[in-house]
Short mmCIF file of C-alpha atoms in Angstrom, two decimals:
data_model
loop_
_atom_site.label_atom_id
_atom_site.label_comp_id
_atom_site.label_asym_id
_atom_site.label_seq_id
_atom_site.Cartn_x
_atom_site.Cartn_y
_atom_site.Cartn_z
CA MET A 1 100.61 96.87 109.53
CA ASN A 2 103.28 96.62 106.86
CA ALA A 3 105.90 99.34 106.80
CA ILE A 4 105.78 99.51 103.01
CA GLU A 5 103.15 98.46 100.52
CA THR A 6 103.18 99.02 96.80
CA LYS A 7 100.38 98.13 94.43
CA ASN A 8 101.05 98.04 90.71
CA LEU A 9 103.64 100.79 91.21
CA THR A 10 104.80 102.12 87.86
CA LYS A 11 107.14 104.88 86.74
CA ARG A 12 107.26 105.83 83.11
CA TYR A 13 109.57 108.37 81.54
CA LYS A 14 109.19 109.64 77.97
CA THR A 15 110.85 106.68 76.27
CA LYS A 16 111.31 104.21 79.09
CA THR A 17 109.38 102.42 81.79
CA ALA A 18 111.72 102.42 84.78
CA VAL A 19 109.43 100.49 87.14
CA SER A 20 106.56 98.39 85.88
CA GLY A 21 103.63 97.21 88.01
CA LEU A 22 105.63 96.60 91.19
CA THR A 23 103.54 94.99 93.91
CA LEU A 24 105.21 94.07 97.18
CA SER A 25 105.08 94.62 100.91
CA VAL A 26 107.78 95.00 103.53
CA ALA A 27 107.04 94.15 107.16
CA GLU A 28 107.93 96.45 110.06
CA GLY A 29 111.50 95.87 111.22
CA GLU A 30 112.40 93.89 108.13
CA LEU A 31 115.62 94.38 106.21
CA PHE A 32 114.59 94.19 102.61
CA ALA A 33 117.13 94.09 99.79
CA LEU A 34 116.43 95.25 96.26
CA LEU A 35 118.81 93.62 93.82
CA GLY A 36 119.25 94.32 90.16
CA VAL A 37 121.72 95.38 87.51
CA ASN A 38 122.12 99.05 86.59
CA GLY A 39 118.87 100.49 85.30
CA ALA A 40 116.76 97.75 86.89
CA GLY A 41 114.58 100.33 88.68
CA LYS A 42 115.91 100.02 92.25
CA THR A 43 116.72 103.70 92.76
CA THR A 44 113.51 104.78 91.02
CA THR A 45 111.54 102.57 93.41
CA ILE A 46 113.27 104.13 96.40
CA ARG A 47 112.68 107.61 94.99
CA MET A 48 108.96 106.95 94.70
CA LEU A 49 108.78 105.49 98.21
CA SER A 50 110.55 108.52 99.68
CA CYS A 51 108.38 111.00 97.73
CA LEU A 52 111.27 112.14 95.53
CA SER A 53 109.45 111.01 92.42
CA LYS A 54 105.77 110.70 91.61
CA PRO A 55 104.50 107.33 90.38
CA SER A 56 102.98 107.31 86.90
CA ASP A 57 100.56 104.62 87.99
CA GLY A 58 99.70 102.49 90.99
CA GLU A 59 100.01 103.30 94.68
CA CYS A 60 102.58 103.11 97.43
CA PHE A 61 102.21 103.47 101.18
CA VAL A 62 104.83 103.98 103.87
CA CYS A 63 103.69 103.33 107.45
CA GLY A 64 100.13 103.60 106.17
CA HIS A 65 100.63 107.02 104.54
CA SER A 66 100.14 107.40 100.82
CA CYS A 67 103.25 108.65 99.00
CA ILE A 68 100.94 110.33 96.50
CA SER A 69 98.39 112.10 98.68
CA GLU A 70 100.30 112.43 101.99
CA PRO A 71 103.92 113.20 101.06
CA ALA A 72 104.44 115.40 104.14
CA SER A 73 103.45 112.52 106.46
CA VAL A 74 105.68 110.10 104.56
CA LYS A 75 108.63 112.50 104.75
CA ASN A 76 108.26 112.59 108.52
CA VAL A 77 108.79 108.83 108.82
CA VAL A 78 111.46 108.09 106.22
CA GLY A 79 115.19 108.69 106.05
CA ILE A 80 117.25 108.31 102.92
CA SER A 81 120.93 107.90 102.26
CA PRO A 82 121.21 108.57 98.52
CA GLN A 83 123.55 106.75 96.19
CA ASP A 84 125.94 109.70 96.01
CA THR A 85 127.22 110.90 99.34
CA ALA A 86 124.87 113.69 100.34
CA VAL A 87 126.61 115.79 102.96
CA ALA A 88 127.36 119.52 103.29
CA GLU A 89 131.05 119.54 102.41
CA ASN A 90 132.09 122.69 104.27
CA LEU A 91 130.32 121.72 107.48
CA THR A 92 131.83 119.50 110.15
CA VAL A 93 130.40 116.08 110.96
CA LEU A 94 128.76 117.57 114.05
CA GLU A 95 127.30 120.51 112.09
CA ASN A 96 125.93 118.19 109.41
CA MET A 97 124.05 116.21 112.05
CA ARG A 98 122.86 119.42 113.75
CA LEU A 99 121.56 120.66 110.40
CA ILE A 100 119.25 117.68 110.02
CA CYS A 101 118.08 117.94 113.65
CA GLY A 102 117.32 121.63 113.01
CA ILE A 103 115.34 120.83 109.89
CA TYR A 104 113.22 118.36 111.86
CA GLY A 105 112.74 120.96 114.60
CA PHE A 106 114.38 118.97 117.41
CA SER A 107 114.88 120.69 120.77
CA PRO A 108 118.51 121.23 121.92
CA GLU A 109 118.14 118.29 124.34
CA VAL A 110 116.86 115.89 121.68
CA THR A 111 119.50 117.15 119.24
CA LYS A 112 122.26 116.40 121.74
CA ARG A 113 120.85 112.96 122.55
CA ARG A 114 120.52 111.99 118.90
CA ILE A 115 123.99 113.27 118.01
CA ASP A 116 125.46 111.32 120.93
CA GLU A 117 123.61 108.20 119.80
CA MET A 118 124.77 108.54 116.18
CA THR A 119 128.33 109.33 117.27
CA GLY A 120 128.33 106.15 119.36
CA LEU A 121 126.68 103.98 116.72
CA PHE A 122 129.05 105.03 113.94
CA LYS A 123 132.07 105.53 116.26
CA MET A 124 132.50 109.05 114.86
CA ASN A 125 134.11 110.69 117.89
CA GLU A 126 137.47 111.13 116.20
CA VAL A 127 136.00 112.94 113.18
CA LEU A 128 133.23 114.87 114.90
CA ASN A 129 134.90 118.25 114.32
CA SER A 130 136.37 117.46 110.90
CA ARG A 131 134.87 119.09 107.85
CA ALA A 132 133.00 116.63 105.64
CA LYS A 133 135.16 117.44 102.60
CA THR A 134 138.25 116.17 104.43
CA LEU A 135 136.72 112.76 105.27
CA SER A 136 137.50 109.49 103.51
CA GLY A 137 134.79 107.82 101.42
CA GLY A 138 133.97 105.44 104.23
CA TRP A 139 133.52 108.19 106.82
CA LYS A 140 131.44 110.26 104.40
CA ARG A 141 129.15 107.29 103.79
CA LYS A 142 128.80 106.73 107.54
CA LEU A 143 127.95 110.39 108.03
CA SER A 144 125.44 110.21 105.19
CA ILE A 145 123.70 107.26 106.85
CA ALA A 146 123.89 108.93 110.28
CA MET A 147 122.15 111.98 108.77
CA ALA A 148 119.41 109.70 107.44
CA LEU A 149 119.03 107.99 110.81
CA ILE A 150 119.29 110.96 113.13
CA ALA A 151 115.68 112.02 112.64
CA GLU A 152 114.54 108.64 114.02
CA PRO A 153 112.86 107.44 110.83
CA LYS A 154 110.63 104.38 110.89
CA VAL A 155 111.82 103.41 107.43
CA LEU A 156 115.40 103.84 106.22
CA PHE A 157 116.33 103.71 102.55
CA LEU A 158 119.95 102.88 101.84
CA ASP A 159 120.72 103.28 98.16
CA GLU A 160 123.89 101.33 97.43
CA PRO A 161 125.46 102.34 100.76
CA THR A 162 128.74 100.52 100.26
CA LEU A 163 129.34 101.37 96.61
CA GLY A 164 133.01 102.20 96.06
CA LEU A 165 134.08 101.42 99.61
CA ASP A 166 137.03 99.19 100.45
CA VAL A 167 136.35 95.86 102.09
CA LEU A 168 137.07 97.06 105.64
CA ALA A 169 134.84 100.12 105.35
CA ARG A 170 132.14 97.93 103.83
CA ARG A 171 132.32 95.42 106.68
CA GLU A 172 132.16 98.27 109.20
CA LEU A 173 128.98 99.56 107.59
CA TRP A 174 127.55 96.06 107.55
CA SER A 175 128.00 95.81 111.31
CA VAL A 176 126.16 99.12 111.76
CA VAL A 177 123.31 97.94 109.56
CA GLU A 178 123.18 94.67 111.50
CA GLU A 179 122.85 96.64 114.73
CA LEU A 180 119.84 98.43 113.27
CA LYS A 181 118.18 95.23 112.12
CA GLY A 182 114.82 94.68 113.74
CA LYS A 183 114.74 98.18 115.23
CA ILE A 184 113.63 99.96 112.07
CA THR A 185 112.57 98.89 108.60
CA ILE A 186 115.44 99.08 106.12
CA VAL A 187 115.27 98.94 102.36
CA LEU A 188 118.69 98.38 100.89
CA THR A 189 119.69 98.46 97.25
CA THR A 190 122.98 96.91 96.31
CA HIS A 191 125.01 95.33 93.53
CA TYR A 192 126.92 93.22 96.00
CA MET A 193 125.36 89.77 96.34
CA GLU A 194 127.28 88.94 99.50
CA GLU A 195 125.93 92.12 101.09
CA ALA A 196 122.32 91.20 100.41
CA GLU A 197 123.03 87.62 101.46
CA ALA A 198 124.63 88.67 104.75
CA LEU A 199 122.20 91.37 105.79
CA SER A 200 118.72 90.92 104.38
CA ASP A 201 115.66 89.08 105.61
CA ARG A 202 114.07 89.02 102.16
CA ILE A 203 115.33 89.85 98.72
CA ALA A 204 113.57 91.25 95.67
CA ILE A 205 115.26 90.88 92.29
CA MET A 206 114.34 93.53 89.75
CA ILE A 207 114.99 93.14 86.05
CA ASP A 208 114.17 95.93 83.60
CA GLY A 209 111.75 97.54 86.04
CA ASN A 210 109.91 94.29 86.76
CA LEU A 211 109.89 92.26 89.93
CA ALA A 212 111.54 89.04 88.77
CA ALA A 213 111.65 87.21 92.09
CA LEU A 214 110.87 87.83 95.73
CA GLY A 215 111.54 85.82 98.86
CA THR A 216 114.08 84.74 101.42
CA LEU A 217 117.40 83.47 100.12
CA ALA A 218 116.26 79.88 100.71
CA GLU A 219 113.06 80.51 98.79
CA LEU A 220 114.91 82.07 95.88
CA GLU A 221 117.40 79.21 95.81
CA ALA A 222 114.56 76.71 95.77
CA GLN A 223 112.81 78.65 93.02
CA SER A 224 115.89 78.80 90.80
CA GLY A 225 117.42 75.45 91.68
CA GLU A 226 120.76 77.11 92.35
CA SER A 227 122.74 77.60 95.53
CA GLY A 228 124.12 80.94 96.72
CA LEU A 229 122.62 84.32 95.89
CA GLU A 230 124.99 85.08 93.02
CA ASN A 231 124.11 81.86 91.14
CA THR A 232 120.46 82.38 91.97
CA PHE A 233 120.54 85.96 90.70
CA VAL A 234 122.32 84.97 87.48
CA LYS A 235 119.82 82.17 86.85
CA ILE A 236 116.82 84.42 87.40
CA ALA A 237 118.37 87.19 85.29
CA SER A 238 119.07 84.76 82.47
CA GLN A 239 115.46 83.55 82.59
CA PHE A 240 114.53 87.16 81.86
CA GLY A 241 117.01 87.22 78.97
CA LYS A 242 119.52 89.36 80.85
CA GLY A 243 123.28 89.09 81.02
CA GLY A 244 123.78 86.58 78.24
CA VAL A 245 124.30 83.78 80.75
CA LYS A 246 122.61 80.43 80.86
CA MET B 1 111.14 128.70 111.02
CA ASN B 2 113.46 126.05 112.51
CA LYS B 3 113.97 124.61 109.07
CA VAL B 4 114.80 128.01 107.57
CA SER B 5 117.24 128.95 110.33
CA ALA B 6 118.99 125.55 110.18
CA PHE B 7 119.36 125.76 106.40
CA SER B 8 120.33 129.47 106.50
CA SER B 9 123.02 128.72 109.04
CA ARG B 10 124.39 125.96 106.83
CA ASN B 11 124.46 128.26 103.77
CA PHE B 12 126.11 131.06 105.73
CA LYS B 13 128.85 128.69 106.86
CA GLU B 14 129.28 127.22 103.37
CA ILE B 15 129.95 130.68 101.94
CA ILE B 16 132.11 132.17 104.68
CA ARG B 17 134.26 129.04 104.82
CA ASP B 18 135.17 129.43 101.17
CA PRO B 19 138.30 131.65 101.05
CA LEU B 20 137.33 132.83 97.57
CA SER B 21 134.28 134.57 99.01
CA TYR B 22 136.57 136.86 101.05
CA ILE B 23 138.78 137.54 98.06
CA PHE B 24 135.93 138.40 95.72
CA CYS B 25 133.21 139.74 98.01
CA LEU B 26 135.47 141.84 100.19
CA GLY B 27 139.07 141.98 98.98
CA PHE B 28 138.41 142.79 95.33
CA PRO B 29 135.99 145.72 95.88
CA LEU B 30 138.30 147.21 98.53
CA VAL B 31 141.34 146.86 96.28
CA MET B 32 139.41 148.52 93.45
CA LEU B 33 138.41 151.31 95.82
CA LEU B 34 142.05 151.97 96.67
CA VAL B 35 143.33 151.57 93.09
CA MET B 36 140.71 153.95 91.70
CA THR B 37 141.45 156.46 94.45
CA ILE B 38 145.12 156.37 93.46
CA ILE B 39 144.16 156.76 89.79
CA ASN B 40 141.91 159.69 90.72
CA ASP B 41 144.84 161.28 92.50
CA SER B 42 146.86 161.02 89.28
CA ILE B 43 144.21 162.65 87.09
CA PRO B 44 145.01 166.33 86.50
CA PRO B 45 142.33 168.51 88.15
CA GLN B 46 141.88 170.58 84.97
CA THR B 47 140.29 167.57 83.20
CA GLY B 48 137.30 167.96 85.53
CA MET B 49 136.97 164.17 85.72
CA THR B 50 135.39 163.22 89.03
CA ILE B 51 134.16 159.69 88.36
CA PHE B 52 136.90 158.12 90.50
CA ARG B 53 136.57 160.63 93.34
CA ILE B 54 135.64 158.82 96.56
CA ASP B 55 132.16 160.37 96.82
CA ASN B 56 131.37 158.89 93.37
CA LEU B 57 133.30 155.68 93.89
CA ALA B 58 131.64 154.66 97.17
CA GLY B 59 128.19 153.88 95.72
CA GLY B 60 129.59 152.44 92.48
CA ILE B 61 131.97 150.06 94.26
CA ALA B 62 129.17 149.01 96.63
CA VAL B 63 127.05 147.97 93.62
CA PHE B 64 130.09 146.30 92.03
CA GLY B 65 130.67 144.32 95.25
CA LEU B 66 127.07 143.12 95.26
CA THR B 67 127.60 141.41 91.91
CA PHE B 68 129.99 139.03 93.70
CA VAL B 69 127.33 138.27 96.29
CA MET B 70 125.19 137.28 93.31
CA LEU B 71 128.03 135.03 92.09
CA PHE B 72 128.38 133.23 95.43
CA THR B 73 124.62 132.82 95.84
CA CYS B 74 124.53 131.33 92.36
CA LEU B 75 127.46 128.99 93.04
CA ASN B 76 125.94 127.81 96.33
CA VAL B 77 122.61 126.96 94.69
CA ALA B 78 124.17 125.40 91.56
CA LYS B 79 126.55 123.26 93.65
CA ASP B 80 123.71 121.98 95.81
CA ARG B 81 121.63 121.15 92.77
CA SER B 82 124.45 119.29 91.03
CA GLY B 83 125.06 116.94 93.98
CA ALA B 84 122.90 114.62 96.04
CA PHE B 85 122.65 117.02 98.99
CA LEU B 86 119.42 118.61 97.79
CA VAL B 87 117.98 115.14 97.14
CA ARG B 88 118.46 114.38 100.82
CA LEU B 89 116.81 117.64 101.83
CA TYR B 90 113.93 117.12 99.36
CA ALA B 91 113.12 113.95 101.33
CA THR B 92 112.77 115.98 104.56
CA PRO B 93 109.72 118.09 105.48
CA MET B 94 111.37 121.20 103.93
CA ARG B 95 109.19 123.09 101.44
CA SER B 96 110.25 125.25 98.51
CA GLY B 97 109.76 128.45 100.55
CA ASP B 98 112.12 127.11 103.24
CA PHE B 99 114.79 126.50 100.60
CA ILE B 100 114.38 129.96 99.07
CA LEU B 101 114.53 131.76 102.42
CA GLY B 102 117.41 129.54 103.50
CA TYR B 103 119.42 130.69 100.49
CA VAL B 104 118.35 134.35 100.57
CA LEU B 105 118.65 135.26 104.27
CA PRO B 106 122.35 134.46 104.83
CA THR B 107 123.41 136.09 101.57
CA SER B 108 121.36 139.19 102.45
CA LEU B 109 123.27 139.43 105.72
CA LEU B 110 126.55 139.01 103.88
CA ALA B 111 125.53 141.69 101.37
CA VAL B 112 124.67 144.20 104.11
CA LEU B 113 127.98 143.47 105.87
CA GLN B 114 129.83 143.89 102.59
CA ILE B 115 128.22 147.28 101.91
CA LEU B 116 128.89 148.43 105.46
CA ILE B 117 132.57 147.54 105.13
CA THR B 118 132.82 149.14 101.67
CA LEU B 119 131.17 152.36 102.85
CA ALA B 120 133.24 152.45 106.05
CA ALA B 121 136.40 152.01 103.97
CA SER B 122 135.19 154.80 101.66
CA PHE B 123 134.69 157.08 104.65
CA ILE B 124 138.23 156.41 105.87
CA VAL B 125 139.60 157.07 102.37
CA SER B 126 137.58 160.29 102.20
CA LEU B 127 139.29 161.50 105.38
CA ILE B 128 142.69 160.65 103.91
CA VAL B 129 142.11 162.35 100.53
CA ASP B 130 140.22 165.19 102.16
CA VAL B 131 136.95 164.82 100.28
CA GLU B 132 133.82 165.40 102.31
CA LEU B 133 131.62 162.33 102.77
CA ASN B 134 128.59 162.72 104.99
CA PRO B 135 128.02 159.66 107.26
CA LEU B 136 124.27 160.23 106.95
CA GLY B 137 124.65 160.11 103.16
CA LEU B 138 126.51 156.80 103.46
CA LEU B 139 123.75 155.40 105.66
CA LEU B 140 121.13 156.51 103.12
CA ALA B 141 123.24 154.93 100.36
CA LEU B 142 123.04 151.64 102.25
CA LEU B 143 119.26 151.97 102.44
CA SER B 144 119.11 152.90 98.75
CA LEU B 145 120.99 149.72 97.94
CA LEU B 146 118.52 147.40 99.69
CA PRO B 147 116.50 146.77 96.49
CA THR B 148 119.77 146.11 94.65
CA ILE B 149 120.75 143.55 97.32
CA VAL B 150 117.45 141.76 96.74
CA MET B 151 117.87 141.95 92.97
CA MET B 152 121.43 140.57 92.97
CA ILE B 153 120.59 137.71 95.33
CA ALA B 154 117.48 136.89 93.30
CA CYS B 155 119.68 136.86 90.16
CA GLY B 156 122.04 134.44 91.92
CA LEU B 157 119.15 132.21 92.93
CA LEU B 158 117.74 132.32 89.40
CA PHE B 159 121.02 131.53 87.62
CA GLY B 160 121.97 128.86 90.18
CA THR B 161 118.60 127.18 89.65
CA VAL B 162 118.63 127.31 85.87
CA PHE B 163 122.29 126.72 85.05
CA SER B 164 124.73 123.98 85.97
CA GLU B 165 127.62 124.38 88.38
CA LYS B 166 129.95 124.79 85.38
CA ALA B 167 127.82 127.18 83.33
CA ALA B 168 126.64 129.42 86.17
CA PRO B 169 129.96 131.18 87.01
CA GLY B 170 130.50 132.09 83.33
CA LEU B 171 127.08 133.62 83.11
CA CYS B 172 127.60 135.51 86.35
CA SER B 173 130.87 136.91 84.98
CA ILE B 174 128.90 138.42 82.09
CA VAL B 175 126.47 140.05 84.54
CA ILE B 176 129.37 141.31 86.69
CA SER B 177 130.99 142.92 83.63
CA LEU B 178 127.67 144.36 82.43
CA ALA B 179 126.85 145.72 85.88
CA SER B 180 130.18 147.45 86.33
CA PHE B 181 130.42 148.91 82.83
CA LEU B 182 126.79 149.66 82.04
CA GLY B 183 126.19 150.73 85.63
CA GLY B 184 128.62 153.59 85.06
CA VAL B 185 130.89 152.46 87.88
CA TRP B 186 134.06 152.93 85.83
CA PHE B 187 133.01 155.75 83.50
CA ASP B 188 130.71 158.71 83.44
CA ALA B 189 127.65 157.41 81.58
CA ASP B 190 125.86 160.77 81.82
CA GLY B 191 128.85 162.55 80.31
CA LEU B 192 128.96 160.01 77.46
CA GLY B 193 125.28 160.31 76.48
CA GLY B 194 123.91 158.91 73.21
CA VAL B 195 123.15 155.24 72.66
CA MET B 196 125.48 154.20 75.46
CA LEU B 197 123.49 156.19 78.02
CA LYS B 198 120.25 154.80 76.59
CA ILE B 199 121.53 151.24 77.05
CA CYS B 200 122.64 152.07 80.60
CA GLU B 201 119.24 153.54 81.39
CA VAL B 202 117.42 150.42 80.23
CA LEU B 203 119.33 148.23 82.66
CA PRO B 204 118.97 148.44 86.46
CA PHE B 205 122.67 148.77 87.34
CA TYR B 206 122.98 152.41 86.23
CA HIS B 207 119.98 153.34 88.38
CA ALA B 208 121.32 151.41 91.37
CA VAL B 209 124.63 153.24 91.12
CA LYS B 210 122.92 156.61 90.59
CA ALA B 211 120.60 156.13 93.58
CA ALA B 212 123.54 155.19 95.81
CA ARG B 213 125.64 158.13 94.58
CA MET B 214 122.82 160.64 95.00
CA ALA B 215 122.07 159.35 98.49
CA THR B 216 125.76 159.59 99.39
CA ALA B 217 125.77 163.21 98.23
CA LEU B 218 122.42 163.89 99.94
CA ASP B 219 121.25 165.11 96.55
CA PHE B 220 117.64 164.00 96.13
CA GLY B 221 116.70 165.93 92.97
CA GLY B 222 115.66 163.17 90.54
CA TYR B 223 116.60 160.46 93.06
CA LEU B 224 113.20 158.77 93.29
CA PRO B 225 112.93 157.51 89.66
CA HIS B 226 116.30 155.73 90.02
CA LEU B 227 115.19 154.08 93.27
CA LEU B 228 111.83 153.13 91.77
CA ILE B 229 113.43 151.52 88.72
CA THR B 230 115.71 149.38 90.91
CA LEU B 231 112.68 148.48 93.05
CA VAL B 232 110.72 147.36 90.00
CA TYR B 233 113.68 145.36 88.66
CA SER B 234 114.27 143.70 92.02
CA ALA B 235 110.57 142.79 92.31
CA VAL B 236 110.51 141.32 88.79
CA VAL B 237 113.74 139.32 89.21
CA THR B 238 112.65 138.08 92.65
CA ILE B 239 109.28 136.91 91.36
CA ALA B 240 111.00 135.20 88.40
CA ALA B 241 113.55 133.51 90.72
CA VAL B 242 110.83 132.22 93.07
CA ILE B 243 108.69 130.90 90.20
CA VAL B 244 111.65 129.23 88.50
CA PHE B 245 112.98 127.70 91.74
CA LYS B 246 109.57 126.33 92.68
CA SER B 247 108.90 124.91 89.23
CA LYS B 248 112.40 123.36 89.04
CA MET B 249 111.87 121.75 92.45
CA LYS B 250 108.50 120.45 91.31
CA ALA B 251 110.11 119.06 88.15
CA ASP B 252 112.89 117.44 90.23
CA LEU B 253 110.24 115.64 92.23
CA GLN B 254 108.32 114.31 89.20
#
């Protein structure tokens, strides 16, 4: 069974179609990157897949559950780290993680085990009792991802997880994501080509809400006749009349 | 219930870890209590002005203090809505009722604590200035203020849901001013009469203050209408807040 399946998934707003007829599938344990310029429809796609937005048309399934008719079941198997850091600022790192465990109704034993696991995975021991508002951007982003992961989701959505981070913090997050690879399904949106190139199994390129290309890096390179993801992306974007590049 | 208690605990901590909540929810009403007591002491007895006497002040200041609980409820909700934190929680199994209870329960506890402290401080002041305040009356004043607690917190939830983080405090300031002036906390609305009294009577604050004052004085002649009016207002505002919060959440998830 695929972890994610979308069929003709469409999101229309009053004057704009944010996602248009998106059909794709993501296998269990796959790390799937969604690439695109601002406004390409990446975040809207993630919002629909995590039941934060209702599709205007089409269907989407997460772990076999319909995002339209079974949102409660979908919410039990997904975790999301939104684009903006989503943490409770006046709570400590530990309290933020406890909050999510409480919301999912974990027992004290499970809560402790999951917090220990997240603390180890993200090496958060030194900041465990620091309030979130005092953390650097990199630590906040780690906490945000830890909060998405702590409920043991089967599918993790990372919406531009390294946006605005310095190179060291970004590389640290990459290593965490690499550790998760194969264990859970991850959908990652990013503007950074090298990030998608380094981490993902398959890449989807979205242009103006449409799926412009989909495949492994090698497949996309072969399709575009270019080498490297950045050149490939630019070529595909220009074929769709984007970016003014030829 | 796990979800509600986890979210309530978070909201409680968010508010009590903000130093401004102590200054406004506790410090300001207590300072006003002391300042008005000093002013009362300076008013010549022959004027017959008793509005600032501690038995009148206690209930009025308690209502005044609750307006700041409304402010902090509003700020908490508006802040959450303006950031990505609620987006994260929307993607969890939490339902709209869990959110509403999670916001309302901790602020209700804070409101009760605030009233208890205000009334206890009033009792101490009454001993100092030698004005009789019956502890039973103070307890009944607390009970009389329960609908007002609900109304103020519902107002906070409503304003925090409808208005942005920047607009909400300004709007709350208007309600705080209206509540203290048109509630007759700082002047004798009954003595004034006329249009001013009519305006006061239309709004719930005057009735909340009157109910608390009458309970404090163990004077129950005409008490029930004041309590009933605050009950009706609190029910209406609560229903409006719940409907608006639920529909806003639904719209957020469209």
